[in-house]
Amino acid sequence: MPPKYKSQIGISARDLQKHVAVHHSRIAAAFEIYLGLPAR
């Protein structure tokens, strides 16, 4: 595996992890509002 390709995978994984975290918190916030629970 070429080093360049490997670094691209690493960056993609980090971006994906960050995106999932943001998306998850957004879903959690929407769910709290939907259920009428106080926001964190």
mmCIF file of C-alpha atoms in Angstrom:
data_model
loop_
_atom_site.group_PDB
_atom_site.id
_atom_site.type_symbol
_atom_site.label_atom_id
_atom_site.label_comp_id
_atom_site.label_asym_id
_atom_site.label_seq_id
_atom_site.Cartn_x
_atom_site.Cartn_y
_atom_site.Cartn_z
ATOM 1 C CA MET A 1 0.000 0.000 0.000
ATOM 2 C CA PRO A 2 1.534 3.366 -1.013
ATOM 3 C CA PRO A 3 2.095 5.815 1.868
ATOM 4 C CA LYS A 4 0.018 8.498 0.120
ATOM 5 C CA TYR A 5 -2.996 6.189 -0.092
ATOM 6 C CA LYS A 6 -2.561 5.196 3.541
ATOM 7 C CA SER A 7 -2.526 8.834 4.700
ATOM 8 C CA GLN A 8 -5.670 9.549 2.649
ATOM 9 C CA ILE A 9 -7.420 6.666 4.420
ATOM 10 C CA GLY A 10 -6.324 8.088 7.789
ATOM 11 C CA ILE A 11 -7.673 11.541 6.955
ATOM 12 C CA SER A 12 -10.924 10.060 5.653
ATOM 13 C CA ALA A 13 -11.354 7.989 8.817
ATOM 14 C CA ARG A 14 -10.811 11.066 10.992
ATOM 15 C CA ASP A 15 -13.269 13.148 8.951
ATOM 16 C CA LEU A 16 -15.810 10.327 9.045
ATOM 17 C CA GLN A 17 -15.441 9.969 12.821
ATOM 18 C CA LYS A 18 -15.882 13.731 13.262
ATOM 19 C CA HIS A 19 -18.914 13.760 10.948
ATOM 20 C CA VAL A 20 -20.507 10.864 12.837
ATOM 21 C CA ALA A 21 -19.921 12.617 16.180
ATOM 22 C CA VAL A 22 -21.532 15.846 14.929
ATOM 23 C CA HIS A 23 -24.410 13.943 13.350
ATOM 24 C CA HIS A 24 -24.940 11.901 16.531
ATOM 25 C CA SER A 25 -25.057 14.989 18.758
ATOM 26 C CA ARG A 26 -27.487 16.617 16.304
ATOM 27 C CA ILE A 27 -29.761 13.551 16.460
ATOM 28 C CA ALA A 28 -29.520 13.489 20.260
ATOM 29 C CA ALA A 29 -30.456 17.189 20.475
ATOM 30 C CA ALA A 30 -33.398 16.705 18.099
ATOM 31 C CA PHE A 31 -34.540 13.696 20.116
ATOM 32 C CA GLU A 32 -34.382 15.646 23.395
ATOM 33 C CA ILE A 33 -36.454 18.451 21.872
ATOM 34 C CA TYR A 34 -38.908 15.913 20.439
ATOM 35 C CA LEU A 35 -39.320 14.208 23.813
ATOM 36 C CA GLY A 36 -39.501 17.544 25.645
ATOM 37 C CA LEU A 37 -36.409 16.839 27.713
ATOM 38 C CA PRO A 38 -34.103 19.680 28.835
ATOM 39 C CA ALA A 39 -31.115 20.198 26.543
ATOM 40 C CA ARG A 40 -27.727 19.255 27.962
#
